[in-house]
PDB file of C-alpha atoms and ligand atoms in Angstrom:
ATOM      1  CA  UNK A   6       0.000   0.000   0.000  1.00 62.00           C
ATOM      2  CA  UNK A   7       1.402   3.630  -1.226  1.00 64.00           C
ATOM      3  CA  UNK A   8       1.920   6.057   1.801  1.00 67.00           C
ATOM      4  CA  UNK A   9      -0.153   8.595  -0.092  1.00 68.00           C
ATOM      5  CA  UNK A  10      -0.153  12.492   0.747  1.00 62.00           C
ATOM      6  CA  UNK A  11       3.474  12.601   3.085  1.00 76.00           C
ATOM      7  CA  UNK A  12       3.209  16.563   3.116  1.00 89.00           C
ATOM      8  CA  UNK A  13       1.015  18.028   6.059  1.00 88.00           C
ATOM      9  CA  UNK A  14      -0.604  21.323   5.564  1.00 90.00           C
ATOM     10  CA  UNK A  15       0.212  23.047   8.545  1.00 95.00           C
ATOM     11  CA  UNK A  16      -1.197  26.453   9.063  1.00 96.00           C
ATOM     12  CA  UNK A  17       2.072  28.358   7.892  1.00 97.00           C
ATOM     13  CA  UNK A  18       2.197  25.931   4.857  1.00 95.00           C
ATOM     14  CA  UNK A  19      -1.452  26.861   3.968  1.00 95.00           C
ATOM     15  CA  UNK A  20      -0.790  30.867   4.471  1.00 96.00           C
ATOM     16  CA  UNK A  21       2.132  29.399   1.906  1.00 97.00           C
ATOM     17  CA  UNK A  22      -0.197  28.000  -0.396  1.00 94.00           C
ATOM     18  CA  UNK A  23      -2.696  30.829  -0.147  1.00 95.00           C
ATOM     19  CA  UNK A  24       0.653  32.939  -1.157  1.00 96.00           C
ATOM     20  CA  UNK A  25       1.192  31.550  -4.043  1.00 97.00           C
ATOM     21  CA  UNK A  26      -1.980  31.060  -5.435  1.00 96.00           C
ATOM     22  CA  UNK A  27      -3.894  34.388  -7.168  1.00 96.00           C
ATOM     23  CA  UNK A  28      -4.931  36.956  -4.438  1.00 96.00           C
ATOM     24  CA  UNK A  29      -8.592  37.203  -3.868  1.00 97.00           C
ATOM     25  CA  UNK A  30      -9.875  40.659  -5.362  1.00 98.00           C
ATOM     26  CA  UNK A  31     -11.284  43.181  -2.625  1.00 98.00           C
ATOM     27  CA  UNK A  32     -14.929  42.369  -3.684  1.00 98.00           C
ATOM     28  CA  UNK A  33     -14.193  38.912  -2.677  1.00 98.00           C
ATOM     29  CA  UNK A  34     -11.862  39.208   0.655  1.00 98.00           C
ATOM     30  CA  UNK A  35     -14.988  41.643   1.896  1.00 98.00           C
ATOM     31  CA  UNK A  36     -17.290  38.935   1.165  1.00 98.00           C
ATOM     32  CA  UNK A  37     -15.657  36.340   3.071  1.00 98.00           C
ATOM     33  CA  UNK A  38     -14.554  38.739   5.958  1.00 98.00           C
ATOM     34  CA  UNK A  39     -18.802  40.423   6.197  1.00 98.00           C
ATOM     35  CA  UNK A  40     -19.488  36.304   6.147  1.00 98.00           C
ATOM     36  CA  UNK A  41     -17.818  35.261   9.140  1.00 98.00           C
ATOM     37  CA  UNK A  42     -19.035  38.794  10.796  1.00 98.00           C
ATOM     38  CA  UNK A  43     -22.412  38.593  10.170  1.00 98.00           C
ATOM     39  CA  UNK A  44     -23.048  34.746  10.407  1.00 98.00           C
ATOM     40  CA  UNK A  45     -19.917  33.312  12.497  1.00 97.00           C
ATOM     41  CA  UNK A  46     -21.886  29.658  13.612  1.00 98.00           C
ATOM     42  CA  UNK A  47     -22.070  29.120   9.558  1.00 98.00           C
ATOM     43  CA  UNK A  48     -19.369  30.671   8.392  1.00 98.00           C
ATOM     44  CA  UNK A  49     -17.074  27.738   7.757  1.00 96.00           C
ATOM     45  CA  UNK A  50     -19.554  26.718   5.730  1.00 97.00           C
ATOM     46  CA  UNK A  51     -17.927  28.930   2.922  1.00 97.00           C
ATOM     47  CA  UNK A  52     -16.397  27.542   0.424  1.00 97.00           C
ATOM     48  CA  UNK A  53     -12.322  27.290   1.382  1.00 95.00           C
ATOM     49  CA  UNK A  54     -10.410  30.237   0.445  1.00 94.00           C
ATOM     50  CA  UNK A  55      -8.016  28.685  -1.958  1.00 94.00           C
ATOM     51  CA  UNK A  56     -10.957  27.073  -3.711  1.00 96.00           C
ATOM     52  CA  UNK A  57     -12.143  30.494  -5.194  1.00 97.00           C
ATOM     53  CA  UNK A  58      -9.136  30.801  -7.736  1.00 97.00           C
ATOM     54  CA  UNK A  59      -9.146  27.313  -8.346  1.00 98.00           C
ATOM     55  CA  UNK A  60     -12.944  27.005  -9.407  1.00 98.00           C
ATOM     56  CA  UNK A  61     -11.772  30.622 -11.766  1.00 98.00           C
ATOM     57  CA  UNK A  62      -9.052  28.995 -12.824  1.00 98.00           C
ATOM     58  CA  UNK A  63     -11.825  25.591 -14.046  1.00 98.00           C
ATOM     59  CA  UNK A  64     -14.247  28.152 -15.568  1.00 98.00           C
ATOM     60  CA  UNK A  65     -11.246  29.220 -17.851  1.00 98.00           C
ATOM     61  CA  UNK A  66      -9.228  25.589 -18.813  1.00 97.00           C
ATOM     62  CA  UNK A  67     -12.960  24.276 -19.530  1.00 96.00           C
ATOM     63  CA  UNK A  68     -14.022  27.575 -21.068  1.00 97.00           C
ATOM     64  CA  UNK A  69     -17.634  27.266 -19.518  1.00 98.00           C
ATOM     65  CA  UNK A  70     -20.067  29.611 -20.445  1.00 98.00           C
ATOM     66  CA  UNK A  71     -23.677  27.770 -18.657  1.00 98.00           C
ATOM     67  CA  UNK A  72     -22.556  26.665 -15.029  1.00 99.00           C
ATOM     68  CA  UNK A  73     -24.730  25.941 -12.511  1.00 99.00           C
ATOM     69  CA  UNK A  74     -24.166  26.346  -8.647  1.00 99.00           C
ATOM     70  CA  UNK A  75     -26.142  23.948  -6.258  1.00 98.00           C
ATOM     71  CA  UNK A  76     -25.337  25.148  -2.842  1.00 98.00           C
ATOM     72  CA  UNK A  77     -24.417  29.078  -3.012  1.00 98.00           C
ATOM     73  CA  UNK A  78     -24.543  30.590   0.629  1.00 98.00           C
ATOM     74  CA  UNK A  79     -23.249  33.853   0.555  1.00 98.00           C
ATOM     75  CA  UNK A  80     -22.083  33.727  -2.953  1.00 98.00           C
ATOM     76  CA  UNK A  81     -18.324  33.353  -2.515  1.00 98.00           C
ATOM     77  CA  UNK A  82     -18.196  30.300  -4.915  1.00 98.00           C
ATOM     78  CA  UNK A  83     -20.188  31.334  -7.338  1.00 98.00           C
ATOM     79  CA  UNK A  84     -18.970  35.051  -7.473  1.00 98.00           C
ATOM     80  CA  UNK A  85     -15.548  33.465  -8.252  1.00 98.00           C
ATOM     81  CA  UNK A  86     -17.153  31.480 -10.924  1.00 98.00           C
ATOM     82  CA  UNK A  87     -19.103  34.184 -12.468  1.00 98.00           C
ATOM     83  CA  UNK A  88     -15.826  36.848 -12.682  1.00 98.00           C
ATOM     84  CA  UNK A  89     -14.095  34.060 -14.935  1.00 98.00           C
ATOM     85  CA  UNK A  90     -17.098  33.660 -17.318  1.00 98.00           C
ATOM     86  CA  UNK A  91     -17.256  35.615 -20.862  1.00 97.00           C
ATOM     87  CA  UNK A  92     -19.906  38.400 -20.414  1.00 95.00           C
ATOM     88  CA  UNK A  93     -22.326  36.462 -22.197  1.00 96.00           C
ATOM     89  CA  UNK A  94     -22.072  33.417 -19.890  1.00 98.00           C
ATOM     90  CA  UNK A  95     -24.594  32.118 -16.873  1.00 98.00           C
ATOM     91  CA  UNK A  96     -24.629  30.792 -13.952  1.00 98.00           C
ATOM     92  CA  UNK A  97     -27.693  29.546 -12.563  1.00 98.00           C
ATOM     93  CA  UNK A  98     -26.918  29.702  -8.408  1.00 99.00           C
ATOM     94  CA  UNK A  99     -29.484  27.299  -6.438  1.00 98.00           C
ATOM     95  CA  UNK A 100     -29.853  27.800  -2.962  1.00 98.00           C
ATOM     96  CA  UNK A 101     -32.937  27.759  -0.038  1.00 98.00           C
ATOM     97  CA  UNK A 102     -32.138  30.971   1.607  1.00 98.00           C
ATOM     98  CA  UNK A 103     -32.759  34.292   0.766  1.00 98.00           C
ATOM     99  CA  UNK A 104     -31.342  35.510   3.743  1.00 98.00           C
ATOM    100  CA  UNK A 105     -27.495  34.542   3.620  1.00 98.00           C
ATOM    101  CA  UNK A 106     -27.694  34.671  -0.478  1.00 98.00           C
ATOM    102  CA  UNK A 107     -28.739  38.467  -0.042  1.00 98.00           C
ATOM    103  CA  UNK A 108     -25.280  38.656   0.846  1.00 98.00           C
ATOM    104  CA  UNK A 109     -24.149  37.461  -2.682  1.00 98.00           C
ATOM    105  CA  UNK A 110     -25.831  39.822  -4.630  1.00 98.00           C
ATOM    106  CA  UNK A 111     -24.642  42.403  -3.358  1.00 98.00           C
ATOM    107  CA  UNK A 112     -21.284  40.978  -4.226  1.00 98.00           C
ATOM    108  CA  UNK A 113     -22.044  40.543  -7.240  1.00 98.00           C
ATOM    109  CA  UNK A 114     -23.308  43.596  -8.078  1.00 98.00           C
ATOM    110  CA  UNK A 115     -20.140  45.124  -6.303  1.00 98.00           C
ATOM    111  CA  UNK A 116     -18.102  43.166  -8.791  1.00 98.00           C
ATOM    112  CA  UNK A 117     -19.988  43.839 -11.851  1.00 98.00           C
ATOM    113  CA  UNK A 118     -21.067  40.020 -12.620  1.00 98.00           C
ATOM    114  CA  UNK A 119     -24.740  39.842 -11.235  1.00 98.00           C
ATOM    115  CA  UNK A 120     -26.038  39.998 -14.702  1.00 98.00           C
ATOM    116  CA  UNK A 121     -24.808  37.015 -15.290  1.00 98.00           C
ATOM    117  CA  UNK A 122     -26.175  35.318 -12.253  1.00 98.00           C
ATOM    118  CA  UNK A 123     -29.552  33.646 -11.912  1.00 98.00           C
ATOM    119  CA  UNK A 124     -30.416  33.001  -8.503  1.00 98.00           C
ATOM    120  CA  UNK A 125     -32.945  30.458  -7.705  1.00 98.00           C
ATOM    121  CA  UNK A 126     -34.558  30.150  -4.643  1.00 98.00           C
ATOM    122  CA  UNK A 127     -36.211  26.486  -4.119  1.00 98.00           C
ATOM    123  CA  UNK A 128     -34.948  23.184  -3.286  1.00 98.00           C
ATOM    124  CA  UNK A 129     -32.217  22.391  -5.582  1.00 98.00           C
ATOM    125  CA  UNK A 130     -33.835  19.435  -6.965  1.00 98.00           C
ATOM    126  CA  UNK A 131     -36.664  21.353  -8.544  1.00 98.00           C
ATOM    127  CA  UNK A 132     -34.403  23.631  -9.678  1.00 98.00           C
ATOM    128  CA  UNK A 133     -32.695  21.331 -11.650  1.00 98.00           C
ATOM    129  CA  UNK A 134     -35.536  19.191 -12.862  1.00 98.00           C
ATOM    130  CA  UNK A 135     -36.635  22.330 -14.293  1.00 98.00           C
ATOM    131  CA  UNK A 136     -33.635  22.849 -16.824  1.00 98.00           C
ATOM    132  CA  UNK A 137     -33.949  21.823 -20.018  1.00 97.00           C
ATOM    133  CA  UNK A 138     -32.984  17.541 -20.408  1.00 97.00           C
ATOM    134  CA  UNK A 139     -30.718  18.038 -23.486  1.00 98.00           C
ATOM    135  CA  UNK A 140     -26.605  17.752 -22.886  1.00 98.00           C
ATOM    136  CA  UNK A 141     -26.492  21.898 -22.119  1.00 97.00           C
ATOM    137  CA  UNK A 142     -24.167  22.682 -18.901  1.00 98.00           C
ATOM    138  CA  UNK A 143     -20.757  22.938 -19.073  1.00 98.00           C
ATOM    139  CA  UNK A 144     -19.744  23.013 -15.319  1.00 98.00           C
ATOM    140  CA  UNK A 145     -21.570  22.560 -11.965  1.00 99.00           C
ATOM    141  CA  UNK A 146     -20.387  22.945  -8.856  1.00 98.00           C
ATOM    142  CA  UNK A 147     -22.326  20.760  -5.955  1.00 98.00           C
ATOM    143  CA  UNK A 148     -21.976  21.705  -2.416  1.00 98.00           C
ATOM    144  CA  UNK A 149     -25.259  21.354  -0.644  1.00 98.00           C
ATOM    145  CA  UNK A 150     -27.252  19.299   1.719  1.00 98.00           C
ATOM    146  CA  UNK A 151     -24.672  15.940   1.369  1.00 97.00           C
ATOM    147  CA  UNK A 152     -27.952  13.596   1.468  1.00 97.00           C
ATOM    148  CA  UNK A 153     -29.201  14.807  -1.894  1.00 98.00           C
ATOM    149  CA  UNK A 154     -25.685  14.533  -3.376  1.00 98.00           C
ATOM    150  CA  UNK A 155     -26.522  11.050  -5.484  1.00 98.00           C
ATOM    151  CA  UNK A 156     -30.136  13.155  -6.693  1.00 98.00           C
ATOM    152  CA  UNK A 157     -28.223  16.044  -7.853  1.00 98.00           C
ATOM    153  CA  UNK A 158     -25.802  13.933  -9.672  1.00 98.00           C
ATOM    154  CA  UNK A 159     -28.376  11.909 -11.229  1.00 98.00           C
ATOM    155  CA  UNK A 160     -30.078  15.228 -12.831  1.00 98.00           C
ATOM    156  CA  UNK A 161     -26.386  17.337 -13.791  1.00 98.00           C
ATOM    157  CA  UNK A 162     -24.673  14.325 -15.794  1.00 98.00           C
ATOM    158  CA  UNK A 163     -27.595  13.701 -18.545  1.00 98.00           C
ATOM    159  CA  UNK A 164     -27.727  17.552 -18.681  1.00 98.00           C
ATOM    160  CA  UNK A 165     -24.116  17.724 -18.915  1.00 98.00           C
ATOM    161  CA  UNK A 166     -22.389  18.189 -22.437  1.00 98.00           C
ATOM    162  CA  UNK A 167     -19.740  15.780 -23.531  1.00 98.00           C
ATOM    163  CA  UNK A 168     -16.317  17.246 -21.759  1.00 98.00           C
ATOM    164  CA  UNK A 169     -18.432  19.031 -19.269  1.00 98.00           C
ATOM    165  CA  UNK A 170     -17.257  18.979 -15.365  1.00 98.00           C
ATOM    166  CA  UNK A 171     -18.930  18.509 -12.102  1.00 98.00           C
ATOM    167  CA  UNK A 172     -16.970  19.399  -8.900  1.00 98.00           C
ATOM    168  CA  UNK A 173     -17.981  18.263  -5.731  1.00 98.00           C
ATOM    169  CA  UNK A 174     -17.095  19.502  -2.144  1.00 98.00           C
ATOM    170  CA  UNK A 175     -16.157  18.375   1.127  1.00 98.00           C
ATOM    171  CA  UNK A 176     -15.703  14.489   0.064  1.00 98.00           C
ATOM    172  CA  UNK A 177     -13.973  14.100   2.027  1.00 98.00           C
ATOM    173  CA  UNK A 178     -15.793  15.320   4.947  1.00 97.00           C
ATOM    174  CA  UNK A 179     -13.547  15.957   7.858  1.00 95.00           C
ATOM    175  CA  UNK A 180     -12.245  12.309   7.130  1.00 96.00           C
ATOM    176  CA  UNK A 181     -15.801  11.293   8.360  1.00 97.00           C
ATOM    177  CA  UNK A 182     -16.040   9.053   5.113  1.00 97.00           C
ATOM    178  CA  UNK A 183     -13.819   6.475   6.677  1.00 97.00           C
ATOM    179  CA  UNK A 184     -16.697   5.892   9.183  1.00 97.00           C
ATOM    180  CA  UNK A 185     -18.449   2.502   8.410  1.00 96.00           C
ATOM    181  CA  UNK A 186     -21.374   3.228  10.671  1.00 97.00           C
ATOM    182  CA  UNK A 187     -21.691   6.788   9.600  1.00 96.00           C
ATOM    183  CA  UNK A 188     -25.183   8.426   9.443  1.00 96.00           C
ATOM    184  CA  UNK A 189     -26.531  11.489   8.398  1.00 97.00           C
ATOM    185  CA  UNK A 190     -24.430  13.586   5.990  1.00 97.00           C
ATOM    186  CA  UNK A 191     -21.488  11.718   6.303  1.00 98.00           C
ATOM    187  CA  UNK A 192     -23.142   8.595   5.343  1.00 98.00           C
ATOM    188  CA  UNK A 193     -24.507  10.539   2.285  1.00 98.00           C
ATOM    189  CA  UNK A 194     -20.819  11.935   1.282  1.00 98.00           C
ATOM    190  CA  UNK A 195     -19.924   8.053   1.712  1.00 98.00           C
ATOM    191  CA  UNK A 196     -22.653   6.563  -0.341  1.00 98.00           C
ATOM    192  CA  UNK A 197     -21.859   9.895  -2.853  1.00 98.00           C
ATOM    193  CA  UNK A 198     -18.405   8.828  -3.783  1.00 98.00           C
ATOM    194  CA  UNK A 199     -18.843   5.282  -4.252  1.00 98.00           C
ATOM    195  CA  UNK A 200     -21.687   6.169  -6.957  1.00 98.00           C
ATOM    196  CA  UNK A 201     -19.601   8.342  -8.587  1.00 98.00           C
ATOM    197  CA  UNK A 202     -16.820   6.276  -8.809  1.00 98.00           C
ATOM    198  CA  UNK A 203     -19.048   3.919 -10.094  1.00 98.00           C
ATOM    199  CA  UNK A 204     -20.375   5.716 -12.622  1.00 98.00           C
ATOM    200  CA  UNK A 205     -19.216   4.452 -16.331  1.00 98.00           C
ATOM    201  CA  UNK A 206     -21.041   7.847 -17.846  1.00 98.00           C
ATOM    202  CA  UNK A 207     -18.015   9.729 -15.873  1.00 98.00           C
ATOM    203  CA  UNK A 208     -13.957   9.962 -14.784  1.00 98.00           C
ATOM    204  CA  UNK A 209     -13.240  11.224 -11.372  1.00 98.00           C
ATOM    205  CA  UNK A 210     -10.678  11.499  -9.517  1.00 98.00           C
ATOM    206  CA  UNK A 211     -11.403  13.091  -6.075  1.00 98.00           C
ATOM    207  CA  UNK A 212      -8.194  15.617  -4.723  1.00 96.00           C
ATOM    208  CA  UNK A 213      -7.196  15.663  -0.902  1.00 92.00           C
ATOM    209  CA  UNK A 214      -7.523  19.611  -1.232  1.00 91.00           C
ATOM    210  CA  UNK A 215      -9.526  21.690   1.309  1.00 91.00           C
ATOM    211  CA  UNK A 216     -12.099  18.884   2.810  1.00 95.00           C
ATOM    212  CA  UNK A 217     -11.753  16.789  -0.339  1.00 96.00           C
ATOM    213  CA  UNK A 218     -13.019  18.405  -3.623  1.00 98.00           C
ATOM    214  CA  UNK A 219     -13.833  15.438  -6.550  1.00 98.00           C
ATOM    215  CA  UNK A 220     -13.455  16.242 -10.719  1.00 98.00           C
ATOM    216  CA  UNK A 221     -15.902  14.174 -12.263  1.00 98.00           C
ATOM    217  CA  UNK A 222     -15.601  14.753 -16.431  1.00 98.00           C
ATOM    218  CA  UNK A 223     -18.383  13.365 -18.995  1.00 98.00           C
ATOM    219  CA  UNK A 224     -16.730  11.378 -21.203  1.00 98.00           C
TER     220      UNK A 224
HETATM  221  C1  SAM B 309     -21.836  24.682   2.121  1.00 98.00           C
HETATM  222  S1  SAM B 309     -23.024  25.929   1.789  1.00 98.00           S
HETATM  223  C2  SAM B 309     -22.545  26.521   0.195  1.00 98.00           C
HETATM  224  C3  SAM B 309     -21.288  27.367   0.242  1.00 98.00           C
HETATM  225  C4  SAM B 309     -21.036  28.148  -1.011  1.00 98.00           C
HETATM  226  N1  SAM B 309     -20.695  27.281  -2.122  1.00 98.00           N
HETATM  227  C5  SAM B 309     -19.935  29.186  -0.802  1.00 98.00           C
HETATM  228  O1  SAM B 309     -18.888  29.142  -1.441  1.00 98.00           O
HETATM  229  O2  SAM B 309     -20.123  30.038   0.062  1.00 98.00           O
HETATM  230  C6  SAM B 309     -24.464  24.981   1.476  1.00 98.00           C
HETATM  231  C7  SAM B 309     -25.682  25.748   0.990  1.00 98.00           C
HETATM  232  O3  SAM B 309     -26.622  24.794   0.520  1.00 98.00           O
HETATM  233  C8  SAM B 309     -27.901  25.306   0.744  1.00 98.00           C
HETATM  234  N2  SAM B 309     -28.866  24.211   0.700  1.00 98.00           N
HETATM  235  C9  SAM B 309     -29.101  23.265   1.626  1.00 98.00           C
HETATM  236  N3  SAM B 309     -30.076  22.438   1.231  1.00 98.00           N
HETATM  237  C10 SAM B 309     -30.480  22.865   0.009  1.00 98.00           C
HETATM  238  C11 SAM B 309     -31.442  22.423  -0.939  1.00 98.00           C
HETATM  239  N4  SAM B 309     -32.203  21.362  -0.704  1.00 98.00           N
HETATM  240  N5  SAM B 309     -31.566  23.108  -2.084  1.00 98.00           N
HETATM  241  C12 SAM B 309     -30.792  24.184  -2.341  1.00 98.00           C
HETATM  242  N6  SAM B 309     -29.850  24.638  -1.491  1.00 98.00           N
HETATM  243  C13 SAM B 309     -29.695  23.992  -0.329  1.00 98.00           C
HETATM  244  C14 SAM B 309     -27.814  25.999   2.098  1.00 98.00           C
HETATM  245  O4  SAM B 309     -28.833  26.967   2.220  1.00 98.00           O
HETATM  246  C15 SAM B 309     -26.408  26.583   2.041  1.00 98.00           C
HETATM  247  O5  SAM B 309     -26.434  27.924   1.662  1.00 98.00           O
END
């Protein structure tokens, strides 16, 4: 058996990291920081810091111009999605609350990409059996309620086009997914990554960055 990852991230290795990654624009350092100000119980719930140039960085090597967004919070993901789009691309952000995605559009406006943001309030599963059944979305990002994980898959990859991405969140969650007898959203994240490993439709390969953040590519 391989050792596997030999490199801890320690906290001065991750300011390190963060260093030498792109710098997160003042529209989206204010977001994060009025985040864990105004809701500091849920704040972690943000997508990792490093993860915003990284998902930029995925709009632009799969040049995506339709993503959708299931789990947007405060917006930080998906404003760092939306600022690597062309002007004419979309991003269709799916989310139950009005109250912490408030937050969002006003960062978007702030940065200048709300017009290409649609912002859907409803359970994400509507949402999504709503869109159009053809191949059509070029990238979706999934970080939601971890139960539903296998029911949004099921409805992004036949509306996926050939090529098209889905990244997925915490998969590893907190190393939870070692857990045999683990219930809940853990046991969701679990069942999750065995499907999508699974899956002939798709190649993934899931990356011990952040809480564990899988590439799954339509082939
Ligand atoms: C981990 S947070 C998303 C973080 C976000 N990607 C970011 O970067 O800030 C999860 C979000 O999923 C939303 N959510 C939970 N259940 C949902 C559902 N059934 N449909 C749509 N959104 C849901 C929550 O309201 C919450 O905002």
């Amino acid at each position: 058996m391989t050792k596997g990852n030999s490199t801890k991230i320690t906290d001065e290795l991750y300011q390190y990291v963060l260093g030498h990654n792109p710098p997160l624009d003042a529209v989206q350092r204010g977001l994060v920081a009025t985040t864990y100000a105004k809701f500091p119980d849920v704040a972690g719930m943000q997508s990792a810091e490093e993860q915003g140039p990284l998902l930029a960085f995925l709009v632009r090597l799969t040049g995506a111009r339709h993503i959708v967004e299931v789990g947007t919070f405060t917006g930080f993901s998906a404003l760092s999605m939306a600022q690597a789009l062309p002007a004419d691309g979309r991003l269709i952000a799916c989310d139950v609350s009005e109250e912490w995605t408030a937050y969002g559009r006003e960062a978007w406006e702030r940065a200048g990409v709300a017009d290409r943001i649609e912002l859907r309030i409803a359970p994400a599963l509507e949402t999504l059996r709503a869109m159009p059944a053809e191949p059509h979305i070029d990238m979706a990002y999934v970080d939601a309620d971890k139960e539903s994980q296998i029911d949004y898959w099921e409805e992004l990859v036949p509306r996926l086009r050939p090529g098209g991405l889905i990244i997925t969140d915490n998969t590893l969650y907190h190393g939870a997914v070692l857990d045999e007898s683990a219930t809940g959203a853990a046991a969701g994240v679990r069942a999750y990554n065995e499907h999508v490993a699974a899956d002939p439709r798709m190649e993934s390969v899931l990356l011990a960055i952040s809480d564990g953040l899988t590439l799954s590519r339509k082939r």
